[in-house]
mmCIF file of C-alpha atoms and ligand atoms in Angstrom:
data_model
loop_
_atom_site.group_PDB
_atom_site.id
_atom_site.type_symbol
_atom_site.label_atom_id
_atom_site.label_comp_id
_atom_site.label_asym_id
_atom_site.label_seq_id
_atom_site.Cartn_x
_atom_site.Cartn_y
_atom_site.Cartn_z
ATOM 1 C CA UNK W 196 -4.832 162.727 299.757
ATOM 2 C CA UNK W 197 -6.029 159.268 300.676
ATOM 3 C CA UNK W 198 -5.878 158.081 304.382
ATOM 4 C CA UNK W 199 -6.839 155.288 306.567
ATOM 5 C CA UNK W 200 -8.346 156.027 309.674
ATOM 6 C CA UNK W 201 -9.635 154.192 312.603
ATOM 7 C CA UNK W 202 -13.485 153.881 312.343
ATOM 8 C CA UNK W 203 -13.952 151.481 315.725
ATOM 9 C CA UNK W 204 -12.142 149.452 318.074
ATOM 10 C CA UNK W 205 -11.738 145.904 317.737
ATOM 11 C CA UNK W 206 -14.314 143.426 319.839
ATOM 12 C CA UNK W 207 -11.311 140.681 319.943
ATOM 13 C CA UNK W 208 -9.366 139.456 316.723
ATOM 14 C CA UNK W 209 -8.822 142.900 314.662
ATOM 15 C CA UNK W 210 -10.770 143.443 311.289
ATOM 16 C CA UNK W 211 -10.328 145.020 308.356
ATOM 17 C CA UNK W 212 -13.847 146.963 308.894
ATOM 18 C CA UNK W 213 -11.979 148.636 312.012
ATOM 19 C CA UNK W 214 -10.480 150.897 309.761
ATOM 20 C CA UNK W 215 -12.113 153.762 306.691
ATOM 21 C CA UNK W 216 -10.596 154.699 303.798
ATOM 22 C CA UNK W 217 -11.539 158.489 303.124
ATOM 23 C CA UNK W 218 -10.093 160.936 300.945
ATOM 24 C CA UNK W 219 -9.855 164.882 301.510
ATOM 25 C CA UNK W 220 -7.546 167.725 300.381
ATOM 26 C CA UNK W 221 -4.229 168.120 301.371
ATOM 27 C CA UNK W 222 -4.144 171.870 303.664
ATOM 28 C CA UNK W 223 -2.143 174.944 301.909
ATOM 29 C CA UNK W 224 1.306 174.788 304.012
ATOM 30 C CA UNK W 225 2.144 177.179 306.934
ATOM 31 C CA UNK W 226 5.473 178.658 307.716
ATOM 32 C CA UNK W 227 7.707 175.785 308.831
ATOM 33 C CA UNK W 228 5.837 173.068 307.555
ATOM 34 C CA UNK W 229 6.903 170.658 304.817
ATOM 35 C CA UNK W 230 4.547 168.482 302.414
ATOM 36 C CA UNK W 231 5.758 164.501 301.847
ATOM 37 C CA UNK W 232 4.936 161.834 299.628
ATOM 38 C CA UNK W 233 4.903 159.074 301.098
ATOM 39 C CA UNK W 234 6.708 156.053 299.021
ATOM 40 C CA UNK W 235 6.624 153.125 301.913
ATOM 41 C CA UNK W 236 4.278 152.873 305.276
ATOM 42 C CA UNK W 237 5.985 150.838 307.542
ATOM 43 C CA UNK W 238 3.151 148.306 309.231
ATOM 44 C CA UNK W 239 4.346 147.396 313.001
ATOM 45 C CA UNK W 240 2.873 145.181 315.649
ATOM 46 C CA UNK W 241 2.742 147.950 318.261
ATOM 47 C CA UNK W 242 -0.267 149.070 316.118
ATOM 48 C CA UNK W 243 -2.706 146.999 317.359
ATOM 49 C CA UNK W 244 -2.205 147.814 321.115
ATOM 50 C CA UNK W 245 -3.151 151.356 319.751
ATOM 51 C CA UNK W 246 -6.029 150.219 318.493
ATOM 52 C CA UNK W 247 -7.072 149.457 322.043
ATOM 53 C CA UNK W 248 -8.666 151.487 323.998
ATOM 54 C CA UNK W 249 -6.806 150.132 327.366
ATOM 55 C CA UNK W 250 -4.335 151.647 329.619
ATOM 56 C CA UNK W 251 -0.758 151.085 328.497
ATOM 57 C CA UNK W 252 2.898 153.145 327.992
ATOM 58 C CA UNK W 253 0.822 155.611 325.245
ATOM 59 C CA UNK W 254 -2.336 156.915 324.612
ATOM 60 C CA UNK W 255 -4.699 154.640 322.100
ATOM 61 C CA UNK W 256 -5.157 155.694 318.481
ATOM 62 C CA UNK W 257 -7.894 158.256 318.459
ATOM 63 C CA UNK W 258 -11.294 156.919 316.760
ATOM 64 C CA UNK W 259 -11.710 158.584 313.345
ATOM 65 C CA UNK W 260 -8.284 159.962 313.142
ATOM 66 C CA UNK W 261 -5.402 158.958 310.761
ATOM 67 C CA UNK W 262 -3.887 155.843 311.756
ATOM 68 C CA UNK W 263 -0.418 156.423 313.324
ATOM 69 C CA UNK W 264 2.606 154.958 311.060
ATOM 70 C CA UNK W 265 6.351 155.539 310.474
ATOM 71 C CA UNK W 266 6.718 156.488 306.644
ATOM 72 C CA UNK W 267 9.594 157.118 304.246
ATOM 73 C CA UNK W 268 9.227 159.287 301.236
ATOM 74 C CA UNK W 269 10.388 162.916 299.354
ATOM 75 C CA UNK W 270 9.927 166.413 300.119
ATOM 76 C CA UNK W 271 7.205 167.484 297.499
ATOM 77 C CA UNK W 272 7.318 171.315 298.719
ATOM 78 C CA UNK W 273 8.636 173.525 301.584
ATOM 79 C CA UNK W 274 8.252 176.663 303.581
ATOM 80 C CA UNK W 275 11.021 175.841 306.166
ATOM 81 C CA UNK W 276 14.705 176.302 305.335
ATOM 82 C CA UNK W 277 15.945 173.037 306.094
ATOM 83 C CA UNK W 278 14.254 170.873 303.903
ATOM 84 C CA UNK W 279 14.624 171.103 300.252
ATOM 85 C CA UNK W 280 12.109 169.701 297.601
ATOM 86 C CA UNK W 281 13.777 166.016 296.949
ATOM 87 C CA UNK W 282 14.977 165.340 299.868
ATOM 88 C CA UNK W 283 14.040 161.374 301.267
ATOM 89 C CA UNK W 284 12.691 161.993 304.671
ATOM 90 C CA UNK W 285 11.422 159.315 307.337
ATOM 91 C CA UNK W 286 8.930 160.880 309.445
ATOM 92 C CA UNK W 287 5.834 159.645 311.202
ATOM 93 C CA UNK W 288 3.457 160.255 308.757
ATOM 94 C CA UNK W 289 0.363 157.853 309.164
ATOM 95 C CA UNK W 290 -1.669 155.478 307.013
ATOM 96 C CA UNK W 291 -1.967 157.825 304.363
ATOM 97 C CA UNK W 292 -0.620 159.038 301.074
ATOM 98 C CA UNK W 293 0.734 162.564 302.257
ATOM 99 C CA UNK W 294 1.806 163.807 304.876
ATOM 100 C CA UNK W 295 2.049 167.803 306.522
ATOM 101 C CA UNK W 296 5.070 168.572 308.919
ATOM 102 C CA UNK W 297 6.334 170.918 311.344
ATOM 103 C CA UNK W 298 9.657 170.590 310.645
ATOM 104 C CA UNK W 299 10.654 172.623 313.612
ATOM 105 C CA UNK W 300 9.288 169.886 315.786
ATOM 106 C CA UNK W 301 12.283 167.903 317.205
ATOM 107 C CA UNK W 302 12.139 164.566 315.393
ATOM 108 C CA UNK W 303 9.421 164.628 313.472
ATOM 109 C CA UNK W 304 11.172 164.802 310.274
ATOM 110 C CA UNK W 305 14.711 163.437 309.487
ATOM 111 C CA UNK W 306 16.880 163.569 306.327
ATOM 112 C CA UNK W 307 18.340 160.187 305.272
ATOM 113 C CA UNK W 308 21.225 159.295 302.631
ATOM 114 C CA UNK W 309 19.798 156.532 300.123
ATOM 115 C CA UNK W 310 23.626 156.091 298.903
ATOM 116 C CA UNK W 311 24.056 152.795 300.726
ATOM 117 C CA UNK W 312 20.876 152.341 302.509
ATOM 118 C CA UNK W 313 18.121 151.934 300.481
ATOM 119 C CA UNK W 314 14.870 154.163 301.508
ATOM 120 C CA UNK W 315 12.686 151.485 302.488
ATOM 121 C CA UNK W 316 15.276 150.233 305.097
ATOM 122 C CA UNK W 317 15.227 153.041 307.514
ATOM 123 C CA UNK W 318 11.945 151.695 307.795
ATOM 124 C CA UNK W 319 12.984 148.294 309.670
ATOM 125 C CA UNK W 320 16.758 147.394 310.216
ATOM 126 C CA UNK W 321 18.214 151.444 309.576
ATOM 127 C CA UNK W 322 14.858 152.426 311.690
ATOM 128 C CA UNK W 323 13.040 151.725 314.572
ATOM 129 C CA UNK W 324 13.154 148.129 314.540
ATOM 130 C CA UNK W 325 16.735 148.066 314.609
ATOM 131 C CA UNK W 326 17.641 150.061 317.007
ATOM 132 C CA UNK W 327 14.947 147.936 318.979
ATOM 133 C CA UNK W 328 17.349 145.186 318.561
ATOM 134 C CA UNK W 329 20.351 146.870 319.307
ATOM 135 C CA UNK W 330 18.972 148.282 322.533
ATOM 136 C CA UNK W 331 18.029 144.959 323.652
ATOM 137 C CA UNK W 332 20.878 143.297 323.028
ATOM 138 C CA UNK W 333 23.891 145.754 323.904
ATOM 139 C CA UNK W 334 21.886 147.983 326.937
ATOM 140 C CA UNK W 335 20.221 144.924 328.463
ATOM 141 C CA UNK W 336 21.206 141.405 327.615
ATOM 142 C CA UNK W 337 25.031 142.932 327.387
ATOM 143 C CA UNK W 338 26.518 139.778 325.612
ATOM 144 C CA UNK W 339 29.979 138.769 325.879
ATOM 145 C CA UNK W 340 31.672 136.505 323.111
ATOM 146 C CA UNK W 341 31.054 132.924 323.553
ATOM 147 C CA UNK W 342 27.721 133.273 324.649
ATOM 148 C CA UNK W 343 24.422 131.824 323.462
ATOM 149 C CA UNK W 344 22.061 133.969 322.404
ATOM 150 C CA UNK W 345 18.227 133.333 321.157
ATOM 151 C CA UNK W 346 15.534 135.474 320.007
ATOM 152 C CA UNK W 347 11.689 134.839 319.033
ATOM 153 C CA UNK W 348 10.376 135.850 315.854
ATOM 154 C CA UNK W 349 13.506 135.172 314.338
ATOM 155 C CA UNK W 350 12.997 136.543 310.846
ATOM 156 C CA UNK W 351 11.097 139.771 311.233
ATOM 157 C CA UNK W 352 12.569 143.071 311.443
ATOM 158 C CA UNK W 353 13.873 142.745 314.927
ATOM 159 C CA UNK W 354 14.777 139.067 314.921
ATOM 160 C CA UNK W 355 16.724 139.496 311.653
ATOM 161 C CA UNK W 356 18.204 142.832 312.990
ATOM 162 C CA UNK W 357 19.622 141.018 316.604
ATOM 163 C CA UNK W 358 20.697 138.281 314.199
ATOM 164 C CA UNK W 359 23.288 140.387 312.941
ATOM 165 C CA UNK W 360 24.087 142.525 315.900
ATOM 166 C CA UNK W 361 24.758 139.288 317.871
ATOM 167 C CA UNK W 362 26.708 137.369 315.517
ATOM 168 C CA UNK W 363 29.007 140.682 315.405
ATOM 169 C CA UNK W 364 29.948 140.188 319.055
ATOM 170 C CA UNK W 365 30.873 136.635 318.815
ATOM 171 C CA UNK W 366 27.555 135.014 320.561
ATOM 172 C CA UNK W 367 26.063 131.804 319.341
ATOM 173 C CA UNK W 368 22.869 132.921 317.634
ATOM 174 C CA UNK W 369 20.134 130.956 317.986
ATOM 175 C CA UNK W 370 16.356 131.857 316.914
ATOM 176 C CA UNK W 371 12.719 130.650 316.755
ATOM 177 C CA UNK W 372 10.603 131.066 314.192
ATOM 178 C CA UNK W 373 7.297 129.890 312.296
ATOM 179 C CA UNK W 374 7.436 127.195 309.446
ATOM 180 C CA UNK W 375 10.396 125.865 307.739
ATOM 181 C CA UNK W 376 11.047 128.446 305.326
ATOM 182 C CA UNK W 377 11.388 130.690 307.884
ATOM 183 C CA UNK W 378 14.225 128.561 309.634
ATOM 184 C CA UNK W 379 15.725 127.507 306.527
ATOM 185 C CA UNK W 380 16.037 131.390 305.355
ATOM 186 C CA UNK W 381 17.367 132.548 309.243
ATOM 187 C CA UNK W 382 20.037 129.750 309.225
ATOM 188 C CA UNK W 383 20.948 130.158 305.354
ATOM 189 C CA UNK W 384 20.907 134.175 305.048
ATOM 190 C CA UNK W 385 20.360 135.672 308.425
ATOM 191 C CA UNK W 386 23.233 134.459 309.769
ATOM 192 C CA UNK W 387 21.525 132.250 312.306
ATOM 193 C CA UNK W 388 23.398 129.479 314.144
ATOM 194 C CA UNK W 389 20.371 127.731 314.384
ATOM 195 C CA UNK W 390 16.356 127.772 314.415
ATOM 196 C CA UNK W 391 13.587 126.031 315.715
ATOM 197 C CA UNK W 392 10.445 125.988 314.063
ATOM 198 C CA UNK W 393 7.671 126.200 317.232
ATOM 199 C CA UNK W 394 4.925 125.135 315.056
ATOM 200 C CA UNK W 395 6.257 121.373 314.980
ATOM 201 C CA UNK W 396 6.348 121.699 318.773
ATOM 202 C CA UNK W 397 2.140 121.122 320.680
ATOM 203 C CA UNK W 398 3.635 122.638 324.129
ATOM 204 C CA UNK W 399 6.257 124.109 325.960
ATOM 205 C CA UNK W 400 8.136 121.191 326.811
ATOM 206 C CA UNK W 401 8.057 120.049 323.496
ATOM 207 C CA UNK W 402 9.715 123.017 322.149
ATOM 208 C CA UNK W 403 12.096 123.080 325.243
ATOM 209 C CA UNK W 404 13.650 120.309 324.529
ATOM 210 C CA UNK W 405 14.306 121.181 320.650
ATOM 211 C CA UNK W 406 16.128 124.395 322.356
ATOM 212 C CA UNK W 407 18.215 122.098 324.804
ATOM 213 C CA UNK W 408 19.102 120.742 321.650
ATOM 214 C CA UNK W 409 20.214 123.757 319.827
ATOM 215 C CA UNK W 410 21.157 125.600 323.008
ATOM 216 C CA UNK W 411 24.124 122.728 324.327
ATOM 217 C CA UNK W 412 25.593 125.383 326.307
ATOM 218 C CA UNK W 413 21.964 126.656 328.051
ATOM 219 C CA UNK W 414 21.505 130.431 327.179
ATOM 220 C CA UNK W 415 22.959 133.275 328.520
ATOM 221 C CA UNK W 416 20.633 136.401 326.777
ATOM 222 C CA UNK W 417 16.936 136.203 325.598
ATOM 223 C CA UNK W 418 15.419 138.739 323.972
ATOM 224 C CA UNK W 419 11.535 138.207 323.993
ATOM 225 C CA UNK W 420 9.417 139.551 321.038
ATOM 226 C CA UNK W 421 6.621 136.729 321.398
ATOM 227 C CA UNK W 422 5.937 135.412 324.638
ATOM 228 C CA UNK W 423 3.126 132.771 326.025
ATOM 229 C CA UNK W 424 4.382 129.395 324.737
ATOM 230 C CA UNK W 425 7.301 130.342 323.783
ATOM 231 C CA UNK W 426 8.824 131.931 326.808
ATOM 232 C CA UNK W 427 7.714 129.382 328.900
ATOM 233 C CA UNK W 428 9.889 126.988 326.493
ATOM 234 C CA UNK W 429 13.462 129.141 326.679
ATOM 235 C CA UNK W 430 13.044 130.112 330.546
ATOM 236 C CA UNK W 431 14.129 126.418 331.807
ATOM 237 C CA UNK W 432 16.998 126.981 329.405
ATOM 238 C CA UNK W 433 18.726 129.752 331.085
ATOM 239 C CA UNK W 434 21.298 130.162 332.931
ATOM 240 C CA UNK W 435 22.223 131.406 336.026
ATOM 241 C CA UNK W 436 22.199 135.212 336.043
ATOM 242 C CA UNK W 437 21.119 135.228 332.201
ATOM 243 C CA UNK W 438 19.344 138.691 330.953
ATOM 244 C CA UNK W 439 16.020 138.792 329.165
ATOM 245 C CA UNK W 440 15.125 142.166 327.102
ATOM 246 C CA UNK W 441 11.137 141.677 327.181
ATOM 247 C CA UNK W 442 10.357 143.433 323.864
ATOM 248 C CA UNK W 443 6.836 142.366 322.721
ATOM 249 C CA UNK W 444 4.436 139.377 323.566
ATOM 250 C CA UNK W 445 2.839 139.784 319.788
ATOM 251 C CA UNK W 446 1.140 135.965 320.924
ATOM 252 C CA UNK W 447 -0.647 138.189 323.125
ATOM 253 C CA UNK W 448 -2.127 141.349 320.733
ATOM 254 C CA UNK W 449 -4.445 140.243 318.714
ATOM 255 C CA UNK W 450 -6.932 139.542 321.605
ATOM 256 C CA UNK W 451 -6.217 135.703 322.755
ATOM 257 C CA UNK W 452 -4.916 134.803 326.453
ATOM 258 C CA UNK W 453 -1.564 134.640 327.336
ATOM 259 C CA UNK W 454 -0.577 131.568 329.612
ATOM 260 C CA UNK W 455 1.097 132.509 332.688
ATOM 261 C CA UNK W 456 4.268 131.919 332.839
ATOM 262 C CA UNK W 457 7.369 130.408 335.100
ATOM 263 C CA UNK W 458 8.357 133.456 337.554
ATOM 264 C CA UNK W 459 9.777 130.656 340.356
ATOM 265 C CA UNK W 460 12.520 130.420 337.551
ATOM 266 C CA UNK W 461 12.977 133.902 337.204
ATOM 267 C CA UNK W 462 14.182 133.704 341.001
ATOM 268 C CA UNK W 463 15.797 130.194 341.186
ATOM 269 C CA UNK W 464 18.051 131.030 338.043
ATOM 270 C CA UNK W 465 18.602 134.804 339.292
ATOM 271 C CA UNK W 466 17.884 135.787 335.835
ATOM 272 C CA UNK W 467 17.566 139.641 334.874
ATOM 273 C CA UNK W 468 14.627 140.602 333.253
ATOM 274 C CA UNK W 469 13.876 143.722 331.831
ATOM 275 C CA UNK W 470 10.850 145.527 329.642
ATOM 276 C CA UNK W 471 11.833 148.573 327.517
ATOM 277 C CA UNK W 472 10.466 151.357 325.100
ATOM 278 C CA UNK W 473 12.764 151.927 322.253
ATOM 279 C CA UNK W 474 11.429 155.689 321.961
ATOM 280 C CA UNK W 475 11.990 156.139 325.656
ATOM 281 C CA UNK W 476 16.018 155.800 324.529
ATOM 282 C CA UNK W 477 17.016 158.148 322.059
ATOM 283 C CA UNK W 478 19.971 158.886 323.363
ATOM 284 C CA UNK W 479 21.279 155.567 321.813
ATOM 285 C CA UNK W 480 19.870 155.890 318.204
ATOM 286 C CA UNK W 481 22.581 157.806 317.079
ATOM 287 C CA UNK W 482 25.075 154.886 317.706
ATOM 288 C CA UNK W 483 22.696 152.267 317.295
ATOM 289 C CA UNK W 484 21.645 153.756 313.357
ATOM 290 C CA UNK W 485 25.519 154.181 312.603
ATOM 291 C CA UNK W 486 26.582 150.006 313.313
ATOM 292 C CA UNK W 487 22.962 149.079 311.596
ATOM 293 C CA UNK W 488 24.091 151.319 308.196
ATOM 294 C CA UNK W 489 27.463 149.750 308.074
ATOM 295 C CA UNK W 490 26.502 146.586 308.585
ATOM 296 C CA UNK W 491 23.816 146.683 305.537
ATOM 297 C CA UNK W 492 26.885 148.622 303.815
ATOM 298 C CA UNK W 493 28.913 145.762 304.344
ATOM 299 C CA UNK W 494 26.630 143.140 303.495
ATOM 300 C CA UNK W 495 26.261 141.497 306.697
ATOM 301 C CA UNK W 496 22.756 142.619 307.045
ATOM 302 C CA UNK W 497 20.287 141.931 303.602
ATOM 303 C CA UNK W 498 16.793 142.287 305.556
ATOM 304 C CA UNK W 499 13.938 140.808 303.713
ATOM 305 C CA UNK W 500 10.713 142.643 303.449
ATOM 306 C CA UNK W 501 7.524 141.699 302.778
ATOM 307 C CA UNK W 502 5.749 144.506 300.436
ATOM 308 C CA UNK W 503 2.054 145.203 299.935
ATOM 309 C CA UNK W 504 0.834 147.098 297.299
ATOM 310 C CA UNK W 505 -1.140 150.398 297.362
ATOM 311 C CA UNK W 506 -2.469 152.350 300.493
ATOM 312 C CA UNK W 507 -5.561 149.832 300.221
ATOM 313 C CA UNK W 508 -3.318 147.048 300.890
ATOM 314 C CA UNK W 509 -2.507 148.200 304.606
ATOM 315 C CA UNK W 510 -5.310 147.055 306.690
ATOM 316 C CA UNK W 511 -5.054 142.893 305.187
ATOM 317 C CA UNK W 512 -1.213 143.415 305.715
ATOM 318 C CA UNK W 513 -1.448 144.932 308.826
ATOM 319 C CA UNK W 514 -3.849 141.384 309.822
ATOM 320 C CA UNK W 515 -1.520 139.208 308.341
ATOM 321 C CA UNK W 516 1.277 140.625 310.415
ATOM 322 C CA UNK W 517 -0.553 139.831 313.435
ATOM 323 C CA UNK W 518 -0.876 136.191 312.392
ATOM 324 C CA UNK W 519 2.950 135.524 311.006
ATOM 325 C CA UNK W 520 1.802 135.763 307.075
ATOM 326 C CA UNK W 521 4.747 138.381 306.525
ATOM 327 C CA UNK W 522 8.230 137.166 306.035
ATOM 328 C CA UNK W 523 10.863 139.676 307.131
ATOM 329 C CA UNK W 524 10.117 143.864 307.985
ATOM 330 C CA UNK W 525 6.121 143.977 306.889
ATOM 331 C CA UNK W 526 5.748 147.482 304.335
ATOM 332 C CA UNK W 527 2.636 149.285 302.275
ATOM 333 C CA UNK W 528 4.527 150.573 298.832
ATOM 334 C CA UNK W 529 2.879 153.209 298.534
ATOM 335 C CA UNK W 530 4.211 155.354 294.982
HETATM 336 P P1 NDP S 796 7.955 140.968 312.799
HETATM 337 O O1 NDP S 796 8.496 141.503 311.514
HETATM 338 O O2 NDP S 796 8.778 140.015 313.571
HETATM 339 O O3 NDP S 796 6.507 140.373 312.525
HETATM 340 C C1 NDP S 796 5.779 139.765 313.538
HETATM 341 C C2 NDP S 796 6.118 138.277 313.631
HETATM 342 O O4 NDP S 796 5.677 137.778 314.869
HETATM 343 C C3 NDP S 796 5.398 137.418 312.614
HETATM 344 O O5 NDP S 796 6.041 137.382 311.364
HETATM 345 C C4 NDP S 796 5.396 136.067 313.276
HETATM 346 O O6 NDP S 796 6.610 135.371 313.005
HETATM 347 C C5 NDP S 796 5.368 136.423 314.755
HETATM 348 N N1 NDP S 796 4.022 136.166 315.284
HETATM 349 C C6 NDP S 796 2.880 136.745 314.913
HETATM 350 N N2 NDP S 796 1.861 136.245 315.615
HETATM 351 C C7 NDP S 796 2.368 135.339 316.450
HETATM 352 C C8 NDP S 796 1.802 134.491 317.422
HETATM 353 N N3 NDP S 796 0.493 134.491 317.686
HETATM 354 N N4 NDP S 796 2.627 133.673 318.089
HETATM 355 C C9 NDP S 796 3.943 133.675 317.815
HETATM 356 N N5 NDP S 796 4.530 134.466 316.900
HETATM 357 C C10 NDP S 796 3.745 135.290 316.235
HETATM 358 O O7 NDP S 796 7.633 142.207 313.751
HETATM 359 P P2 NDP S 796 8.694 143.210 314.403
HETATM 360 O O8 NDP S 796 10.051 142.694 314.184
HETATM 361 O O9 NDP S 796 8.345 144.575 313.954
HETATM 362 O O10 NDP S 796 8.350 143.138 315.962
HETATM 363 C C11 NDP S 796 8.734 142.015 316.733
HETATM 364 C C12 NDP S 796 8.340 142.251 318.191
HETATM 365 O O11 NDP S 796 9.022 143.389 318.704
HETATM 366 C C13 NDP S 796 6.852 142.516 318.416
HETATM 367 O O12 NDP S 796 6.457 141.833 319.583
HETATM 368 C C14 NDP S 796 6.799 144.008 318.634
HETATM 369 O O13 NDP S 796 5.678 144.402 319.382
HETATM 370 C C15 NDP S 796 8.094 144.236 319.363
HETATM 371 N N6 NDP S 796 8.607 145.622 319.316
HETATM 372 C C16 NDP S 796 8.811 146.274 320.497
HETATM 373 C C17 NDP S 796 9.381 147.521 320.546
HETATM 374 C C18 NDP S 796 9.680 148.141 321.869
HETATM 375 O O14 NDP S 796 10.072 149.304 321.906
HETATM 376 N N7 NDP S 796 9.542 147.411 322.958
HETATM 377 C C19 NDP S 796 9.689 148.252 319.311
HETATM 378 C C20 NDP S 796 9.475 147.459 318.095
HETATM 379 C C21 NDP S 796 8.946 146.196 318.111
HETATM 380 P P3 NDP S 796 6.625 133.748 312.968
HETATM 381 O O15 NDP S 796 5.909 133.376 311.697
HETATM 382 O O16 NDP S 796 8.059 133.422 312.977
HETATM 383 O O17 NDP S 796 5.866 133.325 314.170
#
């Protein structure tokens, strides 16, 4: 087996020499346990808070142990009953080539049909970052029809994921993004009534203004996956009693200050604001994984992704996540 593991925590910006690359034998398997290969890693922001060793809603990666990672991939052998040598599995199986199971644990390893979906996608808009999406947008920003929507990091897996979802439920669909190719793709195959690029914009009221622009209407649901200049941008654009779903402040992770933002508006527009943990909701992925696997069925949802190649890929991909280099739901192919 090969794995990446976390040699030492970052001093600021994260490097590639924060992680090893080792390699060591693959233990014989107990009763219960299952062995995968890994085909895709799936590389997510909420990494590099892990990589931290500061308080926050989990533990931080433990130094010198595999790095943490949702993977897709096949059984490759079995002692438990329920899994069958070929089955595709998702599972949360680390930086690493293979991966050992208890497949009695609840939810550590789930069967997936690769009829309609294909493998990699219950990686981003069949997986975790979808249902991200759909939990902010249906559980918190609860749109009606008509309403004006608008989402930050438009084209990644979550952006392109709430693209969908919204446009479903009638809303105008608005999102920001980095670079023109970016916007171009979000308005042209995302679905996207409209994006704004923030890097033509130096500050906040800049980019508020393009958004008054877009937005005619003001906007009624926000759902944050960014934050620092850009939230202080869309908060002047809401509405009266308008819901934000505070999902990530990526501007924030890679070790830079975040500006403070407006809270006076917060209270003068009586706006709902709300953070969330999409693992802290599993009651909803059932429902949430069903509407995300028809609409990919159906065509409404074509996800990019952004694939690197080979385990040694992960830690540049991983840094070039953090800085916008990916362009739609950032993988490692790894078989
Ligand atoms: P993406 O696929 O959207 O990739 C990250 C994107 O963020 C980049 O492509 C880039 O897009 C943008 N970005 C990166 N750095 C900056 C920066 N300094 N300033 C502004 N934008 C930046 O990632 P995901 O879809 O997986 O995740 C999106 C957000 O959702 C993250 O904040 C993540 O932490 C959060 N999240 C939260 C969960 C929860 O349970 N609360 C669960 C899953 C994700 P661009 O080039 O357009 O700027």
């Amino acid at each position: 087996n090969q794995q990446f593991l976390l040699d030492n925590r970052p001093a600021g910006e994260a490097v590639a020499s924060n992680f090893r690359l080792v390699s060591s034998e693959t233990p014989p398997l107990q009763d219960g346990q299952v062995l995968v290969r890994h085909h895709y890693l799936s590389l997510d922001p909420y990494m590099r808070g892990r990589m931290n060793d500061s308080k926050s809603y989990t533990a931080p990666q433990p130094l010198g142990q595999v790095m943490l990672g949702g993977t897709v991939g096949e059984v490759v052998e079995s002692r438990s009953p329920k899994f069958q040598p070929g089955d595709k599995v998702v599972s949360v199986g680390g930086w690493q080539l293979y991966g050992v199971v208890n497949a009695d644990e609840p939810g550590a390893l789930r069967k997936v049909d690769t009829s309609h979906v294909p493998l990699s996608y219950y990686l981003g808009a069949v997986g975790m970052p979808g249902v991200t999406a759909w939990y902010g947008l249906v559980k918190l920003i609860e749109p009606k029809a008509g309403e004006t929507m608008v989402v930050s990091a438009a084209t990644g897996a979550v952006g392109s994921a709430f693209a969908a979802l919204a446009k479903a439920r009638g809303c105008r669909t608005v999102g920001i993004a980095g670079g023109p190719d970016k916007c171009r793709y979000a308005v042209e195959e995302l679905g996207f009534d409209a994006c704004i690029d923030y890097k033509l914009h130096q500050d906040a009221a800049s980019l508020s203004k393009a958004l008054k622009a877009a937005c005619p209407d003001g906007i009624n649901g926000y759902f944050e996956n960014v934050g620092g200049m850009v939230l202080d941008a869309v908060l002047p654009r809401m509405n009266a009693f308008g819901r934000i779903a505070v999902c990530g402040m990526i501007a924030g992770y890679d070790g830079k200050p975040m500006p403070l933002t407006y809270p006076a508006l917060i209270l003068t527009s009586r706006l709902k604001v709300q953070g969330f943990i999409v693992t802290e909701h599993l009651e909803v992925w059932p429902e949430a994984l069903k509407e995300l696997a028809a609409l990919v069925a159906t065509g409404k949802l074509h996800p990019r992704e952004s694939v690197a190649e080979g385990l040694e890929a992960a830690p540049e991909a991983f840094l070039g996540l953090l800085k916008g280099k990916n362009f739609g739901k950032q993988l490692v192919k790894l078989i």
